[in-house]
Amino acid sequence: LLFHDHDLLYRILRDLFTKEVDRLVIDDRSTYEKALELLNVLGPHLRSKVKLSTENSIFSFYGVEHQIEQALQRKIWLESGAYLVFDQTEALTVVDVNTGKYTGSTCLEDTVFHTNLAAAKEIARQIRLRNIGGIIVIDFIDMCDEESRKQVLESLSQELQKDKVKTNILGFTSLGLLEMTRKKTRPSLREQLQQACSCCEGTGYKYSLDTQTARAERRIMELGADQPRDEALLIGVNPAIAALLIGPGGTRLSTLEKMMKKMIFIRGKDEIPLAEARVIAAGDRDYIQALALPVKEGEVLEVEVAEPHLNNPIDGIARLEGYIIDIENGGHLVGKRIKVRIGKLFKTYAKAVVCD
């Protein structure tokens, strides 16, 4: 080990606690006393600015949690109703300025100018809060007037002077984008507090349910090809796509069965990922059919009415492991949990009546 820096408190007092700071608030007495002791060496004139807080949570009292949450959001609203969008990539950070709800005066150019002016101040603040480093490209709203561009540039430059990290404004490109750089000193706030989403891998997008259903359908066909001798399959899928796989009136499932030349039963399983499908059981038709139906005729059970019947809104629809329960005269009970008695059973649904 060639070099080991001091602890967090020492670094804050050394690097950040300057005469421009109004006060340093500490909620722990031992840390407070240690700070005063360190300032005897680092800056005796700053000792009077150190305050011991008696609040239960200084983060809540001073709104720090809200500021951190805001600094991690992709979209930042300005007081005028305009908003900023921050997109960080491996290569650079892009900031997009939008008028949003701000209409301003009757003069469009004036509205654009004031939006960009307010945006410049907030962008400089957010860059500091988020500790964004490297190449930064800002897409201000197009300004025809060169003087307006200069004022926006000056405003951004003045706000960046508050930043202790070195910044360099390169100016506007031929496309009207402002280029600047900021020295990378430490990981950004996002890198320190967040991790990439395992579902979308940090892109912010994931496959739609329709796409997931189509992928699961192809997976079922692959599974069917691996079971050439079995007449029927009981397939487990995520409940979110079970109804979509079956289709209105079982039409989509029927088409799939014709293609595979097998009887297919669908069961919803929460532990199965979207777009995935697994064989729960395989065998002859009678065996799989008896195994597949999650209810029995005459059985009484409690269900939640999810929605009215698509073709007959008087009836209500409940689902059990992806299996549809068609509740007679249950359309007005949407959102409620009720007891029903199971009637006639069908492959993809069962009829039921509300118990008195």
mmCIF file of C-alpha atoms in Angstrom:
data_model
loop_
_atom_site.group_PDB
_atom_site.id
_atom_site.type_symbol
_atom_site.label_atom_id
_atom_site.label_comp_id
_atom_site.label_asym_id
_atom_site.label_seq_id
_atom_site.Cartn_x
_atom_site.Cartn_y
_atom_site.Cartn_z
ATOM 1 C CA LEU A 1 0.000 0.000 0.000
ATOM 2 C CA LEU A 2 1.660 3.230 -1.193
ATOM 3 C CA PHE A 3 -0.949 5.730 -0.046
ATOM 4 C CA HIS A 4 -3.966 5.700 2.252
ATOM 5 C CA ASP A 5 -6.134 8.839 2.491
ATOM 6 C CA HIS A 6 -7.743 10.120 5.682
ATOM 7 C CA ASP A 7 -11.266 9.207 6.807
ATOM 8 C CA LEU A 8 -14.442 10.836 5.462
ATOM 9 C CA LEU A 9 -14.696 13.546 8.125
ATOM 10 C CA TYR A 10 -11.114 14.693 7.563
ATOM 11 C CA ARG A 11 -11.613 14.799 3.770
ATOM 12 C CA ILE A 12 -14.832 16.833 4.122
ATOM 13 C CA LEU A 13 -13.140 19.370 6.384
ATOM 14 C CA ARG A 14 -10.070 19.533 4.166
ATOM 15 C CA ASP A 15 -11.679 19.570 0.702
ATOM 16 C CA LEU A 16 -15.220 20.926 1.084
ATOM 17 C CA PHE A 17 -15.514 22.996 4.257
ATOM 18 C CA THR A 18 -14.491 26.479 3.078
ATOM 19 C CA LYS A 19 -15.434 30.019 4.040
ATOM 20 C CA GLU A 20 -18.240 29.918 1.443
ATOM 21 C CA VAL A 21 -20.044 27.259 3.515
ATOM 22 C CA ASP A 22 -22.631 28.712 5.934
ATOM 23 C CA ARG A 23 -22.413 25.942 8.517
ATOM 24 C CA LEU A 24 -21.566 22.283 9.032
ATOM 25 C CA VAL A 25 -24.282 20.403 10.937
ATOM 26 C CA ILE A 26 -23.362 17.197 12.772
ATOM 27 C CA ASP A 27 -25.788 14.970 14.721
ATOM 28 C CA ASP A 28 -23.237 12.929 16.678
ATOM 29 C CA ARG A 29 -21.399 14.472 19.638
ATOM 30 C CA SER A 30 -18.193 12.455 19.279
ATOM 31 C CA THR A 31 -17.969 13.353 15.571
ATOM 32 C CA TYR A 32 -18.729 16.984 16.440
ATOM 33 C CA GLU A 33 -15.904 17.113 18.965
ATOM 34 C CA LYS A 34 -13.513 15.392 16.563
ATOM 35 C CA ALA A 35 -14.389 17.958 13.855
ATOM 36 C CA LEU A 36 -13.574 20.846 16.217
ATOM 37 C CA GLU A 37 -10.289 19.184 17.119
ATOM 38 C CA LEU A 38 -9.313 18.721 13.452
ATOM 39 C CA LEU A 39 -10.234 22.321 12.647
ATOM 40 C CA ASN A 40 -7.691 23.522 15.201
ATOM 41 C CA VAL A 41 -5.164 22.518 12.536
ATOM 42 C CA LEU A 42 -7.104 22.727 9.263
ATOM 43 C CA GLY A 43 -8.976 26.010 9.832
ATOM 44 C CA PRO A 44 -9.486 27.507 13.273
ATOM 45 C CA HIS A 45 -11.539 30.354 11.797
ATOM 46 C CA LEU A 46 -14.183 27.810 10.689
ATOM 47 C CA ARG A 47 -14.831 26.296 14.130
ATOM 48 C CA SER A 48 -17.751 28.647 14.820
ATOM 49 C CA LYS A 49 -19.573 27.311 11.761
ATOM 50 C CA VAL A 50 -19.754 23.760 13.129
ATOM 51 C CA LYS A 51 -23.113 23.070 14.804
ATOM 52 C CA LEU A 52 -24.335 20.096 16.842
ATOM 53 C CA SER A 53 -27.887 19.133 15.827
ATOM 54 C CA THR A 54 -30.504 17.833 18.255
ATOM 55 C CA GLU A 55 -32.856 16.684 15.484
ATOM 56 C CA ASN A 56 -33.668 12.974 15.284
ATOM 57 C CA SER A 57 -32.802 12.888 11.586
ATOM 58 C CA ILE A 58 -30.914 15.772 10.034
ATOM 59 C CA PHE A 59 -31.390 14.194 6.582
ATOM 60 C CA SER A 60 -35.159 14.514 6.951
ATOM 61 C CA PHE A 61 -35.014 17.898 8.683
ATOM 62 C CA TYR A 62 -32.922 19.498 5.929
ATOM 63 C CA GLY A 63 -34.592 17.599 3.070
ATOM 64 C CA VAL A 64 -31.408 15.749 2.116
ATOM 65 C CA GLU A 65 -33.224 12.487 1.291
ATOM 66 C CA HIS A 66 -35.486 14.332 -1.150
ATOM 67 C CA GLN A 67 -32.485 15.981 -2.798
ATOM 68 C CA ILE A 68 -30.738 12.628 -3.190
ATOM 69 C CA GLU A 69 -33.867 11.056 -4.703
ATOM 70 C CA GLN A 70 -34.214 13.986 -7.100
ATOM 71 C CA ALA A 71 -30.540 13.762 -8.091
ATOM 72 C CA LEU A 72 -31.075 10.125 -9.074
ATOM 73 C CA GLN A 73 -34.145 10.781 -11.211
ATOM 74 C CA ARG A 74 -33.895 10.890 -14.974
ATOM 75 C CA LYS A 75 -36.355 13.787 -15.284
ATOM 76 C CA ILE A 76 -36.051 17.029 -13.290
ATOM 77 C CA TRP A 77 -38.907 19.550 -13.289
ATOM 78 C CA LEU A 78 -38.172 23.273 -13.173
ATOM 79 C CA GLU A 79 -40.400 25.752 -11.325
ATOM 80 C CA SER A 80 -41.676 27.141 -14.635
ATOM 81 C CA GLY A 81 -43.077 23.758 -15.720
ATOM 82 C CA ALA A 82 -40.196 23.019 -18.089
ATOM 83 C CA TYR A 83 -38.073 19.936 -17.425
ATOM 84 C CA LEU A 84 -34.638 18.405 -17.959
ATOM 85 C CA VAL A 85 -33.820 14.825 -18.937
ATOM 86 C CA PHE A 86 -30.454 13.318 -17.948
ATOM 87 C CA ASP A 87 -29.189 10.271 -19.834
ATOM 88 C CA GLN A 88 -25.814 8.868 -18.769
ATOM 89 C CA THR A 89 -23.996 6.437 -21.066
ATOM 90 C CA GLU A 90 -20.548 4.876 -21.016
ATOM 91 C CA ALA A 91 -19.219 7.533 -23.400
ATOM 92 C CA LEU A 92 -20.966 10.733 -22.315
ATOM 93 C CA THR A 93 -23.898 12.348 -20.512
ATOM 94 C CA VAL A 94 -26.690 13.991 -22.494
ATOM 95 C CA VAL A 95 -28.999 16.627 -20.994
ATOM 96 C CA ASP A 96 -32.168 17.483 -22.908
ATOM 97 C CA VAL A 97 -34.116 20.680 -22.189
ATOM 98 C CA ASN A 98 -37.879 20.700 -22.812
ATOM 99 C CA THR A 99 -40.500 23.438 -22.357
ATOM 100 C CA GLY A 100 -42.964 20.907 -20.893
ATOM 101 C CA LYS A 101 -45.908 22.715 -19.278
ATOM 102 C CA TYR A 102 -44.269 26.137 -19.570
ATOM 103 C CA THR A 103 -45.980 28.393 -22.098
ATOM 104 C CA GLY A 104 -44.520 31.707 -20.957
ATOM 105 C CA SER A 105 -45.435 34.835 -22.896
ATOM 106 C CA THR A 106 -47.035 35.092 -26.304
ATOM 107 C CA CYS A 107 -43.552 35.371 -27.830
ATOM 108 C CA LEU A 108 -42.109 31.926 -28.532
ATOM 109 C CA GLU A 109 -38.516 33.170 -28.660
ATOM 110 C CA ASP A 110 -38.933 34.792 -25.227
ATOM 111 C CA THR A 111 -40.343 31.544 -23.802
ATOM 112 C CA VAL A 112 -37.442 29.545 -25.223
ATOM 113 C CA PHE A 113 -34.868 32.007 -23.883
ATOM 114 C CA HIS A 114 -36.227 32.043 -20.315
ATOM 115 C CA THR A 115 -36.572 28.246 -20.295
ATOM 116 C CA ASN A 116 -32.943 27.815 -21.402
ATOM 117 C CA LEU A 117 -31.778 30.408 -18.867
ATOM 118 C CA ALA A 118 -33.461 28.587 -15.964
ATOM 119 C CA ALA A 119 -32.241 25.257 -17.343
ATOM 120 C CA ALA A 120 -28.624 26.430 -17.441
ATOM 121 C CA LYS A 121 -28.666 27.205 -13.708
ATOM 122 C CA GLU A 122 -30.306 23.928 -12.752
ATOM 123 C CA ILE A 123 -28.052 21.876 -15.049
ATOM 124 C CA ALA A 124 -24.942 23.280 -13.365
ATOM 125 C CA ARG A 125 -26.445 22.412 -9.970
ATOM 126 C CA GLN A 126 -27.431 18.909 -11.010
ATOM 127 C CA ILE A 127 -23.995 18.220 -12.492
ATOM 128 C CA ARG A 128 -22.476 18.995 -9.084
ATOM 129 C CA LEU A 129 -25.086 17.022 -7.138
ATOM 130 C CA ARG A 130 -24.792 14.002 -9.415
ATOM 131 C CA ASN A 131 -21.000 14.376 -9.656
ATOM 132 C CA ILE A 132 -21.166 13.810 -13.410
ATOM 133 C CA GLY A 133 -17.753 13.658 -15.063
ATOM 134 C CA GLY A 134 -16.415 13.301 -18.590
ATOM 135 C CA ILE A 135 -18.091 14.608 -21.742
ATOM 136 C CA ILE A 136 -21.427 16.384 -21.245
ATOM 137 C CA VAL A 137 -23.668 17.430 -24.141
ATOM 138 C CA ILE A 138 -26.596 19.777 -23.479
ATOM 139 C CA ASP A 139 -29.434 20.039 -25.971
ATOM 140 C CA PHE A 140 -30.931 23.444 -25.217
ATOM 141 C CA ILE A 141 -34.113 24.435 -27.025
ATOM 142 C CA ASP A 142 -33.130 26.006 -30.373
ATOM 143 C CA MET A 143 -32.457 29.744 -30.169
ATOM 144 C CA CYS A 144 -32.314 31.820 -33.325
ATOM 145 C CA ASP A 145 -30.879 34.904 -31.620
ATOM 146 C CA GLU A 146 -27.105 34.765 -31.140
ATOM 147 C CA GLU A 147 -27.321 37.175 -28.210
ATOM 148 C CA SER A 148 -29.673 34.796 -26.388
ATOM 149 C CA ARG A 149 -27.165 31.987 -26.882
ATOM 150 C CA LYS A 150 -24.404 34.136 -25.380
ATOM 151 C CA GLN A 151 -26.503 34.969 -22.297
ATOM 152 C CA VAL A 152 -27.389 31.315 -21.711
ATOM 153 C CA LEU A 153 -23.722 30.380 -22.102
ATOM 154 C CA GLU A 154 -22.684 33.102 -19.631
ATOM 155 C CA SER A 155 -25.313 31.972 -17.132
ATOM 156 C CA LEU A 156 -24.072 28.371 -17.306
ATOM 157 C CA SER A 157 -20.454 29.538 -16.983
ATOM 158 C CA GLN A 158 -21.232 31.623 -13.883
ATOM 159 C CA GLU A 159 -23.039 28.748 -12.186
ATOM 160 C CA LEU A 160 -20.198 26.354 -12.953
ATOM 161 C CA GLN A 161 -17.777 28.670 -11.149
ATOM 162 C CA LYS A 162 -19.355 27.373 -7.915
ATOM 163 C CA ASP A 163 -18.036 23.913 -8.826
ATOM 164 C CA LYS A 164 -14.699 22.970 -7.248
ATOM 165 C CA VAL A 165 -14.161 20.346 -9.952
ATOM 166 C CA LYS A 166 -12.560 21.638 -13.149
ATOM 167 C CA THR A 167 -15.032 22.206 -15.995
ATOM 168 C CA ASN A 168 -14.457 23.345 -19.562
ATOM 169 C CA ILE A 169 -17.199 24.747 -21.815
ATOM 170 C CA LEU A 170 -16.364 24.134 -25.478
ATOM 171 C CA GLY A 171 -19.338 26.039 -26.903
ATOM 172 C CA PHE A 172 -22.206 25.281 -29.281
ATOM 173 C CA THR A 173 -21.796 22.876 -32.181
ATOM 174 C CA SER A 174 -23.203 23.450 -35.686
ATOM 175 C CA LEU A 175 -26.258 21.454 -34.580
ATOM 176 C CA GLY A 176 -26.878 23.774 -31.641
ATOM 177 C CA LEU A 177 -25.656 21.341 -28.978
ATOM 178 C CA LEU A 178 -23.509 22.678 -26.170
ATOM 179 C CA GLU A 179 -20.402 20.646 -25.413
ATOM 180 C CA MET A 180 -18.542 20.731 -22.113
ATOM 181 C CA THR A 181 -16.299 18.509 -20.019
ATOM 182 C CA ARG A 182 -15.940 17.990 -16.276
ATOM 183 C CA LYS A 183 -13.012 16.258 -14.658
ATOM 184 C CA LYS A 184 -13.770 12.811 -13.263
ATOM 185 C CA THR A 185 -12.666 12.773 -9.641
ATOM 186 C CA ARG A 186 -14.861 10.104 -8.041
ATOM 187 C CA PRO A 187 -17.667 7.757 -9.128
ATOM 188 C CA SER A 188 -20.913 9.582 -9.902
ATOM 189 C CA LEU A 189 -23.789 9.592 -7.418
ATOM 190 C CA ARG A 190 -25.639 7.059 -9.570
ATOM 191 C CA GLU A 191 -22.640 4.716 -9.631
ATOM 192 C CA GLN A 192 -22.295 4.931 -5.848
ATOM 193 C CA LEU A 193 -25.960 4.488 -4.898
ATOM 194 C CA GLN A 194 -27.532 2.468 -7.699
ATOM 195 C CA GLN A 195 -26.965 -0.697 -9.703
ATOM 196 C CA ALA A 196 -28.162 -1.711 -13.150
ATOM 197 C CA CYS A 197 -31.621 -3.299 -13.263
ATOM 198 C CA SER A 198 -31.341 -7.059 -13.743
ATOM 199 C CA CYS A 199 -34.513 -7.030 -15.855
ATOM 200 C CA CYS A 200 -33.633 -4.339 -18.399
ATOM 201 C CA GLU A 201 -29.834 -4.304 -17.804
ATOM 202 C CA GLY A 202 -29.907 -0.562 -17.262
ATOM 203 C CA THR A 203 -31.589 0.387 -20.551
ATOM 204 C CA GLY A 204 -34.888 1.394 -18.932
ATOM 205 C CA TYR A 205 -36.788 -0.795 -21.384
ATOM 206 C CA LYS A 206 -38.018 -4.366 -21.297
ATOM 207 C CA TYR A 207 -39.953 -6.620 -23.645
ATOM 208 C CA SER A 208 -43.681 -5.895 -23.853
ATOM 209 C CA LEU A 209 -46.135 -8.550 -22.640
ATOM 210 C CA ASP A 210 -47.089 -9.308 -26.249
ATOM 211 C CA THR A 211 -43.442 -9.939 -27.100
ATOM 212 C CA GLN A 212 -42.924 -12.013 -23.961
ATOM 213 C CA THR A 213 -45.988 -14.073 -24.862
ATOM 214 C CA ALA A 214 -44.692 -14.721 -28.379
ATOM 215 C CA ARG A 215 -41.329 -15.799 -26.965
ATOM 216 C CA ALA A 216 -43.026 -18.139 -24.504
ATOM 217 C CA GLU A 217 -45.108 -19.553 -27.348
ATOM 218 C CA ARG A 218 -41.965 -20.383 -29.317
ATOM 219 C CA ARG A 219 -40.495 -21.969 -26.210
ATOM 220 C CA ILE A 220 -43.598 -24.176 -25.840
ATOM 221 C CA MET A 221 -43.146 -25.363 -29.415
ATOM 222 C CA GLU A 222 -39.549 -26.302 -28.621
ATOM 223 C CA LEU A 223 -40.687 -28.207 -25.533
ATOM 224 C CA GLY A 224 -43.316 -30.022 -27.579
ATOM 225 C CA ALA A 225 -40.685 -31.133 -30.070
ATOM 226 C CA ASP A 226 -38.722 -32.644 -27.162
ATOM 227 C CA GLN A 227 -41.785 -34.711 -26.142
ATOM 228 C CA PRO A 228 -42.749 -36.399 -29.460
ATOM 229 C CA ARG A 229 -44.602 -39.367 -27.950
ATOM 230 C CA ASP A 230 -46.778 -37.515 -25.424
ATOM 231 C CA GLU A 231 -50.343 -36.641 -26.415
ATOM 232 C CA ALA A 232 -50.680 -33.748 -23.988
ATOM 233 C CA LEU A 233 -48.518 -31.307 -22.060
ATOM 234 C CA LEU A 234 -49.160 -29.283 -18.902
ATOM 235 C CA ILE A 235 -47.080 -26.122 -19.368
ATOM 236 C CA GLY A 236 -46.201 -23.666 -16.621
ATOM 237 C CA VAL A 237 -45.830 -19.972 -17.526
ATOM 238 C CA ASN A 238 -45.829 -16.679 -15.672
ATOM 239 C CA PRO A 239 -49.410 -15.662 -14.695
ATOM 240 C CA ALA A 240 -48.927 -12.303 -16.439
ATOM 241 C CA ILE A 241 -48.903 -14.010 -19.850
ATOM 242 C CA ALA A 242 -51.055 -17.101 -19.153
ATOM 243 C CA ALA A 243 -54.302 -15.451 -20.298
ATOM 244 C CA LEU A 244 -52.579 -13.961 -23.355
ATOM 245 C CA LEU A 245 -51.268 -17.394 -24.341
ATOM 246 C CA ILE A 246 -54.735 -18.882 -24.086
ATOM 247 C CA GLY A 247 -56.307 -15.999 -26.017
ATOM 248 C CA PRO A 248 -59.969 -14.924 -26.176
ATOM 249 C CA GLY A 249 -62.089 -18.050 -25.944
ATOM 250 C CA GLY A 250 -58.954 -20.191 -26.112
ATOM 251 C CA THR A 251 -58.373 -19.294 -29.780
ATOM 252 C CA ARG A 252 -54.619 -18.718 -29.532
ATOM 253 C CA LEU A 253 -54.078 -21.922 -27.577
ATOM 254 C CA SER A 254 -56.193 -23.844 -30.083
ATOM 255 C CA THR A 255 -54.035 -22.575 -32.939
ATOM 256 C CA LEU A 256 -50.918 -23.623 -31.043
ATOM 257 C CA GLU A 257 -52.330 -27.099 -30.474
ATOM 258 C CA LYS A 258 -53.044 -27.547 -34.171
ATOM 259 C CA MET A 259 -49.481 -26.565 -35.031
ATOM 260 C CA MET A 260 -48.014 -28.928 -32.437
ATOM 261 C CA LYS A 261 -50.609 -31.699 -32.861
ATOM 262 C CA LYS A 262 -50.825 -32.005 -29.087
ATOM 263 C CA MET A 263 -53.270 -31.012 -26.369
ATOM 264 C CA ILE A 264 -51.769 -28.140 -24.343
ATOM 265 C CA PHE A 265 -52.830 -27.018 -20.873
ATOM 266 C CA ILE A 266 -51.542 -23.770 -19.384
ATOM 267 C CA ARG A 267 -50.946 -23.150 -15.682
ATOM 268 C CA GLY A 268 -49.723 -19.885 -14.159
ATOM 269 C CA LYS A 269 -46.673 -20.103 -11.917
ATOM 270 C CA ASP A 270 -45.320 -16.978 -10.187
ATOM 271 C CA GLU A 271 -41.773 -18.339 -9.967
ATOM 272 C CA ILE A 272 -41.456 -18.775 -13.741
ATOM 273 C CA PRO A 273 -39.888 -15.743 -15.490
ATOM 274 C CA LEU A 274 -41.704 -13.920 -18.268
ATOM 275 C CA ALA A 275 -41.059 -15.399 -21.749
ATOM 276 C CA GLU A 276 -40.140 -18.728 -20.149
ATOM 277 C CA ALA A 277 -42.184 -21.946 -20.248
ATOM 278 C CA ARG A 278 -41.654 -25.221 -18.404
ATOM 279 C CA VAL A 279 -43.150 -28.690 -18.717
ATOM 280 C CA ILE A 280 -44.946 -29.540 -15.478
ATOM 281 C CA ALA A 281 -46.250 -32.880 -16.742
ATOM 282 C CA ALA A 282 -46.522 -34.854 -19.968
ATOM 283 C CA GLY A 283 -48.549 -37.918 -20.869
ATOM 284 C CA ASP A 284 -51.874 -39.083 -22.314
ATOM 285 C CA ARG A 285 -54.821 -36.701 -22.642
ATOM 286 C CA ASP A 286 -56.992 -37.998 -19.796
ATOM 287 C CA TYR A 287 -54.154 -37.984 -17.287
ATOM 288 C CA ILE A 288 -52.974 -34.456 -18.148
ATOM 289 C CA GLN A 289 -56.505 -33.045 -18.288
ATOM 290 C CA ALA A 290 -57.295 -34.390 -14.819
ATOM 291 C CA LEU A 291 -54.029 -32.967 -13.533
ATOM 292 C CA ALA A 292 -54.316 -29.613 -15.301
ATOM 293 C CA LEU A 293 -57.652 -28.281 -14.059
ATOM 294 C CA PRO A 294 -57.040 -26.356 -10.799
ATOM 295 C CA VAL A 295 -60.709 -26.657 -9.692
ATOM 296 C CA LYS A 296 -63.340 -29.362 -9.387
ATOM 297 C CA GLU A 297 -67.027 -29.255 -10.181
ATOM 298 C CA GLY A 298 -69.037 -28.295 -7.092
ATOM 299 C CA GLU A 299 -65.983 -26.879 -5.287
ATOM 300 C CA VAL A 300 -66.473 -23.656 -3.291
ATOM 301 C CA LEU A 301 -63.552 -21.240 -3.227
ATOM 302 C CA GLU A 302 -62.738 -17.577 -2.647
ATOM 303 C CA VAL A 303 -61.589 -15.532 -5.647
ATOM 304 C CA GLU A 304 -61.060 -11.902 -6.586
ATOM 305 C CA VAL A 305 -63.119 -10.637 -9.503
ATOM 306 C CA ALA A 306 -60.470 -9.117 -11.793
ATOM 307 C CA GLU A 307 -62.582 -7.678 -14.625
ATOM 308 C CA PRO A 308 -65.931 -7.915 -16.386
ATOM 309 C CA HIS A 309 -66.326 -10.516 -19.125
ATOM 310 C CA LEU A 310 -65.167 -9.073 -22.448
ATOM 311 C CA ASN A 311 -68.185 -10.220 -24.474
ATOM 312 C CA ASN A 312 -70.740 -10.369 -21.654
ATOM 313 C CA PRO A 313 -69.994 -7.568 -19.132
ATOM 314 C CA ILE A 314 -72.744 -8.811 -16.803
ATOM 315 C CA ASP A 315 -70.469 -11.714 -15.880
ATOM 316 C CA GLY A 316 -67.187 -11.318 -13.997
ATOM 317 C CA ILE A 317 -63.798 -12.901 -14.609
ATOM 318 C CA ALA A 318 -61.447 -14.314 -11.959
ATOM 319 C CA ARG A 319 -58.215 -16.221 -12.561
ATOM 320 C CA LEU A 320 -56.636 -19.095 -10.720
ATOM 321 C CA GLU A 321 -53.112 -20.006 -11.884
ATOM 322 C CA GLY A 322 -54.025 -18.567 -15.291
ATOM 323 C CA TYR A 323 -57.232 -20.631 -15.445
ATOM 324 C CA ILE A 324 -60.329 -18.492 -16.034
ATOM 325 C CA ILE A 325 -63.333 -18.566 -13.706
ATOM 326 C CA ASP A 326 -66.390 -17.138 -15.502
ATOM 327 C CA ILE A 327 -68.689 -15.883 -12.703
ATOM 328 C CA GLU A 328 -72.350 -15.526 -13.625
ATOM 329 C CA ASN A 329 -73.697 -12.010 -12.842
ATOM 330 C CA GLY A 330 -70.356 -11.077 -11.276
ATOM 331 C CA GLY A 331 -69.494 -8.088 -13.462
ATOM 332 C CA HIS A 332 -70.491 -5.544 -10.794
ATOM 333 C CA LEU A 333 -68.180 -7.181 -8.227
ATOM 334 C CA VAL A 334 -64.872 -6.217 -9.892
ATOM 335 C CA GLY A 335 -62.120 -5.699 -7.285
ATOM 336 C CA LYS A 336 -63.935 -7.676 -4.574
ATOM 337 C CA ARG A 337 -63.109 -11.056 -3.072
ATOM 338 C CA ILE A 338 -66.115 -13.360 -3.094
ATOM 339 C CA LYS A 339 -67.002 -17.021 -2.635
ATOM 340 C CA VAL A 340 -68.114 -18.891 -5.745
ATOM 341 C CA ARG A 341 -69.278 -22.390 -6.506
ATOM 342 C CA ILE A 342 -67.647 -24.045 -9.519
ATOM 343 C CA GLY A 343 -70.028 -25.389 -12.160
ATOM 344 C CA LYS A 344 -69.213 -26.909 -15.521
ATOM 345 C CA LEU A 345 -65.549 -27.347 -16.362
ATOM 346 C CA PHE A 346 -63.960 -26.608 -19.702
ATOM 347 C CA LYS A 347 -60.379 -26.845 -20.878
ATOM 348 C CA THR A 348 -59.476 -23.156 -20.488
ATOM 349 C CA TYR A 349 -62.206 -21.956 -18.131
ATOM 350 C CA ALA A 350 -64.915 -22.963 -15.667
ATOM 351 C CA LYS A 351 -68.389 -21.563 -15.080
ATOM 352 C CA ALA A 352 -69.216 -20.441 -11.535
ATOM 353 C CA VAL A 353 -71.993 -18.784 -9.519
ATOM 354 C CA VAL A 354 -71.762 -16.483 -6.524
ATOM 355 C CA CYS A 355 -72.456 -18.257 -3.249
ATOM 356 C CA ASP A 356 -75.266 -16.768 -1.162
#
